[in-house]
Amino acid sequence: MNPDDFFEVLAAELDRYADVPTDVLEEIVTRDGACMWLYANDSEPEWTGDDLTDRELAARICAGCPVRRECLELEFRTAGPVTLGVWGALCEEDRRAVYPIWLARRSNSPEQDGGPSS
Ligand code: SF4
C-alpha cells in the first residue's frame, strides 16, 4: 500500500468514532493510552527523541497501544494538524497528511459531535 492509500484508509477508519463524544475519547485515551500508563506509573520511558526520528519514535511508543485510533481522533478534534511530536501512532508529518482527508470526510457528514468544530 502506498502512503496516500494508507492515509485514506486511516482517515476512513476514524469514521467509526464520529459519534463518540470528545469527553468520552479523552477518558478512554487517558485511561488506556500506553504512554499515559508509563507516565502515570513514574517509570521513565526508555525512548527519547534524541536518537530516533519521530516516525521511529511513534512506532516504538505506540506499537502496543490499544487506543491508537481513539488517540488520533481526539488529537484531530482538539488540536488539528499543528501539534508537535507523536500522537495517535503518527509523527507530525503523517498527521498533517491524514488531517485534510479526515476533515473532508467529516465536513461531508451530517453534523455530529465528532465534527471539526466540536
Ligand atoms: S497512540 Fe501513542 S500517543 Fe496516543 S495514547 Fe497511545 S501511546 Fe500515547
CSV table of N, CA and C and ligand atoms in Angstrom, one decimal:
chain,number,residue,atom,x,y,z
A,1,MET,N,0.9,-1.2,0.0
A,1,MET,CA,0.0,0.0,0.0
A,1,MET,C,0.9,1.2,0.0
A,2,ASN,N,0.6,2.2,-0.9
A,2,ASN,CA,1.4,3.4,-0.9
A,2,ASN,C,1.0,4.3,0.2
A,3,PRO,N,1.8,5.3,0.5
A,3,PRO,CA,1.4,6.2,1.6
A,3,PRO,C,0.1,6.9,1.5
A,4,ASP,N,-0.2,7.3,0.3
A,4,ASP,CA,-1.5,8.0,0.1
A,4,ASP,C,-2.7,7.1,0.4
A,5,ASP,N,-2.6,5.9,-0.1
A,5,ASP,CA,-3.7,4.9,0.2
A,5,ASP,C,-3.8,4.7,1.7
A,6,PHE,N,-2.6,4.5,2.3
A,6,PHE,CA,-2.6,4.3,3.8
A,6,PHE,C,-3.3,5.4,4.5
A,7,PHE,N,-3.0,6.7,4.1
A,7,PHE,CA,-3.7,7.8,4.8
A,7,PHE,C,-5.2,7.8,4.5
A,8,GLU,N,-5.6,7.4,3.4
A,8,GLU,CA,-7.0,7.4,3.1
A,8,GLU,C,-7.7,6.3,3.9
A,9,VAL,N,-7.1,5.2,4.0
A,9,VAL,CA,-7.6,4.1,4.8
A,9,VAL,C,-7.7,4.5,6.3
A,10,LEU,N,-6.7,5.1,6.8
A,10,LEU,CA,-6.6,5.5,8.2
A,10,LEU,C,-7.7,6.5,8.5
A,11,ALA,N,-7.9,7.5,7.6
A,11,ALA,CA,-8.9,8.5,7.8
A,11,ALA,C,-10.3,7.9,7.8
A,12,ALA,N,-10.5,6.9,7.0
A,12,ALA,CA,-11.8,6.2,6.9
A,12,ALA,C,-12.0,5.4,8.2
A,13,GLU,N,-10.9,4.8,8.7
A,13,GLU,CA,-11.1,4.0,10.0
A,13,GLU,C,-11.6,4.9,11.1
A,14,LEU,N,-11.3,6.2,11.1
A,14,LEU,CA,-11.7,7.1,12.1
A,14,LEU,C,-13.2,7.5,12.1
A,15,ASP,N,-13.8,7.2,11.0
A,15,ASP,CA,-15.3,7.4,10.8
A,15,ASP,C,-16.0,6.8,11.9
A,16,ARG,N,-15.6,5.6,12.4
A,16,ARG,CA,-16.3,4.9,13.4
A,16,ARG,C,-16.4,5.7,14.7
A,17,TYR,N,-15.6,6.7,14.9
A,17,TYR,CA,-15.6,7.5,16.2
A,17,TYR,C,-16.3,8.8,16.0
A,18,ALA,N,-16.9,9.0,14.9
A,18,ALA,CA,-17.5,10.3,14.6
A,18,ALA,C,-18.6,10.6,15.6
A,19,ASP,N,-19.3,9.6,16.1
A,19,ASP,CA,-20.4,9.9,17.0
A,19,ASP,C,-20.0,9.8,18.5
A,20,VAL,N,-18.7,9.5,18.7
A,20,VAL,CA,-18.3,9.3,20.1
A,20,VAL,C,-18.0,10.7,20.7
A,21,PRO,N,-18.6,11.1,21.8
A,21,PRO,CA,-18.3,12.4,22.3
A,21,PRO,C,-16.8,12.6,22.7
A,22,THR,N,-16.4,13.8,22.6
A,22,THR,CA,-15.0,14.1,22.8
A,22,THR,C,-14.6,13.8,24.2
A,23,ASP,N,-15.4,14.1,25.2
A,23,ASP,CA,-15.1,13.8,26.6
A,23,ASP,C,-14.9,12.3,26.8
A,24,VAL,N,-15.6,11.5,26.1
A,24,VAL,CA,-15.5,10.0,26.2
A,24,VAL,C,-14.2,9.6,25.6
A,25,LEU,N,-13.8,10.2,24.5
A,25,LEU,CA,-12.5,9.8,23.9
A,25,LEU,C,-11.4,10.2,24.8
A,26,GLU,N,-11.5,11.4,25.4
A,26,GLU,CA,-10.5,11.8,26.4
A,26,GLU,C,-10.3,10.8,27.5
A,27,GLU,N,-11.4,10.3,28.0
A,27,GLU,CA,-11.4,9.4,29.1
A,27,GLU,C,-10.7,8.1,28.7
A,28,ILE,N,-11.1,7.6,27.5
A,28,ILE,CA,-10.5,6.4,27.0
A,28,ILE,C,-9.0,6.5,26.8
A,29,VAL,N,-8.6,7.6,26.2
A,29,VAL,CA,-7.1,7.7,25.9
A,29,VAL,C,-6.4,7.9,27.2
A,30,THR,N,-6.9,8.7,28.1
A,30,THR,CA,-6.2,8.9,29.4
A,30,THR,C,-6.1,7.6,30.2
A,31,ARG,N,-7.1,6.9,30.1
A,31,ARG,CA,-7.2,5.6,30.9
A,31,ARG,C,-6.3,4.5,30.3
A,32,ASP,N,-6.4,4.4,29.0
A,32,ASP,CA,-5.8,3.2,28.3
A,32,ASP,C,-4.6,3.5,27.4
A,33,GLY,N,-4.3,4.7,27.2
A,33,GLY,CA,-3.1,5.0,26.4
A,33,GLY,C,-1.8,4.5,26.9
A,34,ALA,N,-1.0,3.8,26.1
A,34,ALA,CA,0.2,3.2,26.6
A,34,ALA,C,1.2,4.3,27.2
A,35,CYS,N,1.3,5.4,26.6
A,35,CYS,CA,2.2,6.5,27.1
A,35,CYS,C,1.7,7.0,28.4
A,36,MET,N,0.3,7.1,28.5
A,36,MET,CA,-0.2,7.6,29.8
A,36,MET,C,0.1,6.7,30.9
A,37,TRP,N,0.1,5.4,30.6
A,37,TRP,CA,0.4,4.4,31.6
A,37,TRP,C,1.8,4.6,32.1
A,38,LEU,N,2.7,4.8,31.2
A,38,LEU,CA,4.1,4.9,31.5
A,38,LEU,C,4.3,6.1,32.5
A,39,TYR,N,3.7,7.2,32.1
A,39,TYR,CA,3.9,8.4,32.9
A,39,TYR,C,3.2,8.3,34.3
A,40,ALA,N,2.0,7.7,34.2
A,40,ALA,CA,1.2,7.5,35.4
A,40,ALA,C,1.9,6.6,36.5
A,41,ASN,N,2.8,5.7,36.0
A,41,ASN,CA,3.5,4.8,36.9
A,41,ASN,C,4.9,5.3,37.2
A,42,ASP,N,5.2,6.5,36.9
A,42,ASP,CA,6.5,7.1,37.2
A,42,ASP,C,7.7,6.3,36.6
A,43,SER,N,7.4,5.5,35.6
A,43,SER,CA,8.6,4.8,35.1
A,43,SER,C,9.1,5.6,33.9
A,44,GLU,N,10.3,5.9,33.9
A,44,GLU,CA,10.9,6.8,32.9
A,44,GLU,C,10.9,6.0,31.5
A,45,PRO,N,10.3,6.6,30.5
A,45,PRO,CA,10.3,5.9,29.2
A,45,PRO,C,11.7,5.7,28.8
A,46,GLU,N,12.0,4.6,28.1
A,46,GLU,CA,13.3,4.3,27.6
A,46,GLU,C,13.6,5.0,26.4
A,47,TRP,N,12.6,5.5,25.7
A,47,TRP,CA,12.8,6.1,24.4
A,47,TRP,C,13.0,7.6,24.6
A,48,THR,N,13.8,8.2,23.7
A,48,THR,CA,13.9,9.7,23.7
A,48,THR,C,13.9,10.1,22.3
A,49,GLY,N,13.7,11.4,22.0
A,49,GLY,CA,13.7,11.8,20.7
A,49,GLY,C,15.1,12.1,20.2
A,50,ASP,N,16.1,11.9,21.0
A,50,ASP,CA,17.5,12.2,20.7
A,50,ASP,C,18.0,11.3,19.6
A,51,ASP,N,17.7,10.0,19.7
A,51,ASP,CA,18.3,9.0,18.8
A,51,ASP,C,17.4,8.5,17.7
A,52,LEU,N,16.1,8.8,17.8
A,52,LEU,CA,15.2,8.3,16.9
A,52,LEU,C,14.5,9.4,16.1
A,53,THR,N,14.1,9.1,14.9
A,53,THR,CA,13.2,10.1,14.2
A,53,THR,C,11.8,10.0,14.8
A,54,ASP,N,11.0,11.0,14.5
A,54,ASP,CA,9.6,11.0,15.1
A,54,ASP,C,8.9,9.7,14.6
A,55,ARG,N,9.1,9.3,13.4
A,55,ARG,CA,8.4,8.2,12.9
A,55,ARG,C,8.8,6.9,13.6
A,56,GLU,N,10.1,6.8,13.9
A,56,GLU,CA,10.6,5.6,14.6
A,56,GLU,C,10.0,5.7,16.1
A,57,LEU,N,10.0,6.9,16.6
A,57,LEU,CA,9.5,7.1,18.0
A,57,LEU,C,8.1,6.7,18.1
A,58,ALA,N,7.3,7.1,17.1
A,58,ALA,CA,5.9,6.8,17.1
A,58,ALA,C,5.6,5.3,17.0
A,59,ALA,N,6.4,4.6,16.2
A,59,ALA,CA,6.3,3.2,16.1
A,59,ALA,C,6.6,2.5,17.4
A,60,ARG,N,7.6,3.0,18.0
A,60,ARG,CA,8.1,2.4,19.3
A,60,ARG,C,7.1,2.6,20.4
A,61,ILE,N,6.7,3.9,20.6
A,61,ILE,CA,5.8,4.3,21.7
A,61,ILE,C,4.5,3.6,21.6
A,62,CYS,N,3.9,3.7,20.4
A,62,CYS,CA,2.5,3.5,20.2
A,62,CYS,C,2.2,2.0,19.7
A,63,ALA,N,3.3,1.3,19.4
A,63,ALA,CA,3.1,0.0,18.8
A,63,ALA,C,2.1,-0.9,19.6
A,64,GLY,N,2.2,-0.9,20.9
A,64,GLY,CA,1.3,-1.8,21.6
A,64,GLY,C,0.1,-1.1,22.2
A,65,CYS,N,-0.1,0.2,21.9
A,65,CYS,CA,-1.2,0.9,22.5
A,65,CYS,C,-2.5,0.5,21.9
A,66,PRO,N,-3.5,0.2,22.8
A,66,PRO,CA,-4.8,-0.3,22.4
A,66,PRO,C,-5.7,0.8,21.9
A,67,VAL,N,-5.3,2.1,22.0
A,67,VAL,CA,-6.2,3.2,21.7
A,67,VAL,C,-5.6,4.1,20.7
A,68,ARG,N,-4.9,3.6,19.7
A,68,ARG,CA,-4.2,4.4,18.7
A,68,ARG,C,-5.2,5.2,17.9
A,69,ARG,N,-6.3,4.6,17.5
A,69,ARG,CA,-7.2,5.3,16.6
A,69,ARG,C,-8.0,6.4,17.5
A,70,GLU,N,-8.4,6.0,18.7
A,70,GLU,CA,-9.1,7.0,19.5
A,70,GLU,C,-8.2,8.2,19.8
A,71,CYS,N,-6.9,7.9,20.0
A,71,CYS,CA,-5.9,9.0,20.3
A,71,CYS,C,-5.8,9.9,19.1
A,72,LEU,N,-5.8,9.3,17.9
A,72,LEU,CA,-5.7,10.1,16.7
A,72,LEU,C,-6.9,11.0,16.4
A,73,GLU,N,-8.1,10.4,16.6
A,73,GLU,CA,-9.3,11.1,16.5
A,73,GLU,C,-9.4,12.3,17.5
A,74,LEU,N,-9.0,12.0,18.7
A,74,LEU,CA,-9.0,13.0,19.7
A,74,LEU,C,-8.0,14.2,19.4
A,75,GLU,N,-6.9,13.8,18.9
A,75,GLU,CA,-5.9,14.8,18.5
A,75,GLU,C,-6.4,15.7,17.4
A,76,PHE,N,-7.0,15.1,16.4
A,76,PHE,CA,-7.5,15.9,15.3
A,76,PHE,C,-8.6,16.8,15.7
A,77,ARG,N,-9.5,16.3,16.6
A,77,ARG,CA,-10.6,17.2,17.1
A,77,ARG,C,-10.1,18.4,17.9
A,78,THR,N,-9.2,18.1,18.8
A,78,THR,CA,-8.8,19.1,19.8
A,78,THR,C,-7.6,19.9,19.4
A,79,ALA,N,-6.8,19.5,18.5
A,79,ALA,CA,-5.6,20.2,18.2
A,79,ALA,C,-5.4,20.4,16.7
A,80,GLY,N,-6.1,19.6,15.9
A,80,GLY,CA,-5.9,19.8,14.5
A,80,GLY,C,-4.6,19.2,14.0
A,81,PRO,N,-4.0,19.7,13.0
A,81,PRO,CA,-2.8,19.1,12.4
A,81,PRO,C,-1.5,19.7,12.9
A,82,VAL,N,-1.6,20.7,13.8
A,82,VAL,CA,-0.4,21.5,14.1
A,82,VAL,C,0.4,21.1,15.3
A,83,THR,N,0.0,20.1,16.0
A,83,THR,CA,0.8,19.8,17.2
A,83,THR,C,2.1,19.1,16.8
A,84,LEU,N,3.0,19.2,17.8
A,84,LEU,CA,4.3,18.6,17.5
A,84,LEU,C,4.4,17.2,18.2
A,85,GLY,N,5.4,16.4,17.8
A,85,GLY,CA,5.6,15.2,18.4
A,85,GLY,C,4.7,14.0,17.9
A,86,VAL,N,4.6,13.0,18.7
A,86,VAL,CA,3.9,11.8,18.3
A,86,VAL,C,2.6,11.7,19.0
A,87,TRP,N,1.5,11.6,18.2
A,87,TRP,CA,0.2,11.3,18.7
A,87,TRP,C,-0.5,10.3,17.8
A,88,GLY,N,-1.3,9.5,18.4
A,88,GLY,CA,-2.1,8.5,17.6
A,88,GLY,C,-1.3,7.7,16.7
A,89,ALA,N,-0.1,7.4,17.2
A,89,ALA,CA,0.9,6.5,16.4
A,89,ALA,C,1.4,7.1,15.1
A,90,LEU,N,1.2,8.4,15.0
A,90,LEU,CA,1.8,9.1,13.8
A,90,LEU,C,2.7,10.2,14.2
A,91,CYS,N,3.7,10.4,13.4
A,91,CYS,CA,4.5,11.6,13.6
A,91,CYS,C,3.8,12.8,13.0
A,92,GLU,N,4.4,14.0,13.2
A,92,GLU,CA,3.7,15.2,12.7
A,92,GLU,C,3.5,15.2,11.2
A,93,GLU,N,4.5,14.8,10.5
A,93,GLU,CA,4.3,14.8,9.0
A,93,GLU,C,3.2,13.9,8.5
A,94,ASP,N,3.1,12.7,9.1
A,94,ASP,CA,2.0,11.8,8.7
A,94,ASP,C,0.6,12.4,9.2
A,95,ARG,N,0.6,13.0,10.4
A,95,ARG,CA,-0.7,13.6,10.8
A,95,ARG,C,-1.2,14.7,9.9
A,96,ARG,N,-0.2,15.5,9.5
A,96,ARG,CA,-0.6,16.5,8.5
A,96,ARG,C,-1.1,16.0,7.2
A,97,ALA,N,-0.6,14.8,6.8
A,97,ALA,CA,-1.1,14.2,5.6
A,97,ALA,C,-2.5,13.6,5.8
A,98,VAL,N,-2.8,13.1,6.9
A,98,VAL,CA,-4.1,12.5,7.2
A,98,VAL,C,-5.2,13.5,7.5
A,99,TYR,N,-4.8,14.6,8.2
A,99,TYR,CA,-5.8,15.5,8.7
A,99,TYR,C,-6.7,16.1,7.6
A,100,PRO,N,-6.3,16.6,6.5
A,100,PRO,CA,-7.2,17.1,5.5
A,100,PRO,C,-8.2,16.1,5.0
A,101,ILE,N,-7.7,14.8,4.9
A,101,ILE,CA,-8.6,13.7,4.4
A,101,ILE,C,-9.7,13.5,5.5
A,102,TRP,N,-9.3,13.5,6.8
A,102,TRP,CA,-10.2,13.3,7.9
A,102,TRP,C,-11.2,14.5,7.9
A,103,LEU,N,-10.7,15.7,7.7
A,103,LEU,CA,-11.5,16.9,7.8
A,103,LEU,C,-12.6,16.9,6.6
A,104,ALA,N,-12.1,16.5,5.5
A,104,ALA,CA,-13.1,16.4,4.3
A,104,ALA,C,-14.2,15.4,4.6
A,105,ARG,N,-13.8,14.2,5.1
A,105,ARG,CA,-14.8,13.2,5.4
A,105,ARG,C,-15.8,13.7,6.4
A,106,ARG,N,-15.4,14.4,7.5
A,106,ARG,CA,-16.3,14.9,8.5
A,106,ARG,C,-17.1,16.1,7.9
A,107,SER,N,-16.5,16.9,7.1
A,107,SER,CA,-17.3,18.0,6.5
A,107,SER,C,-18.4,17.5,5.6
A,108,ASN,N,-18.2,16.3,5.1
A,108,ASN,CA,-19.3,15.8,4.2
A,108,ASN,C,-20.3,14.9,4.9
A,109,SER,N,-20.1,14.8,6.3
A,109,SER,CA,-21.0,14.0,7.0
A,109,SER,C,-22.1,14.9,7.7
A,110,PRO,N,-23.2,14.4,8.1
A,110,PRO,CA,-24.2,15.2,8.8
A,110,PRO,C,-23.6,15.7,10.1
A,111,GLU,N,-24.1,16.8,10.6
A,111,GLU,CA,-23.5,17.3,11.9
A,111,GLU,C,-23.5,16.3,13.0
A,112,GLN,N,-22.4,16.2,13.7
A,112,GLN,CA,-22.3,15.3,14.8
A,112,GLN,C,-21.2,15.8,15.7
A,113,ASP,N,-21.1,15.1,16.9
A,113,ASP,CA,-20.2,15.6,17.9
A,113,ASP,C,-18.7,15.5,17.4
A,114,GLY,N,-18.4,14.6,16.6
A,114,GLY,CA,-17.0,14.4,16.2
A,114,GLY,C,-16.6,15.3,15.0
A,115,GLY,N,-17.4,16.3,14.7
A,115,GLY,CA,-17.1,17.2,13.6
A,115,GLY,C,-15.9,18.1,14.0
A,116,PRO,N,-15.4,18.8,13.0
A,116,PRO,CA,-14.2,19.6,13.2
A,116,PRO,C,-14.4,20.7,14.2
A,117,SER,N,-15.7,21.2,14.4
A,117,SER,CA,-15.9,22.3,15.3
A,117,SER,C,-16.2,21.8,16.7
A,118,SER,N,-16.3,20.5,17.0
A,118,SER,CA,-16.7,20.1,18.3
A,118,SER,C,-15.5,19.9,19.2
B,1,SF4,S1,-1.5,6.2,20.5
B,1,SF4,FE1,0.6,6.7,21.2
B,1,SF4,S2,0.4,8.9,21.8
B,1,SF4,FE2,-1.7,8.0,21.7
B,1,SF4,S3,-2.2,7.3,23.8
B,1,SF4,FE3,-1.3,5.6,22.6
B,1,SF4,S4,0.9,5.5,23.1
B,1,SF4,FE4,0.1,7.6,23.7
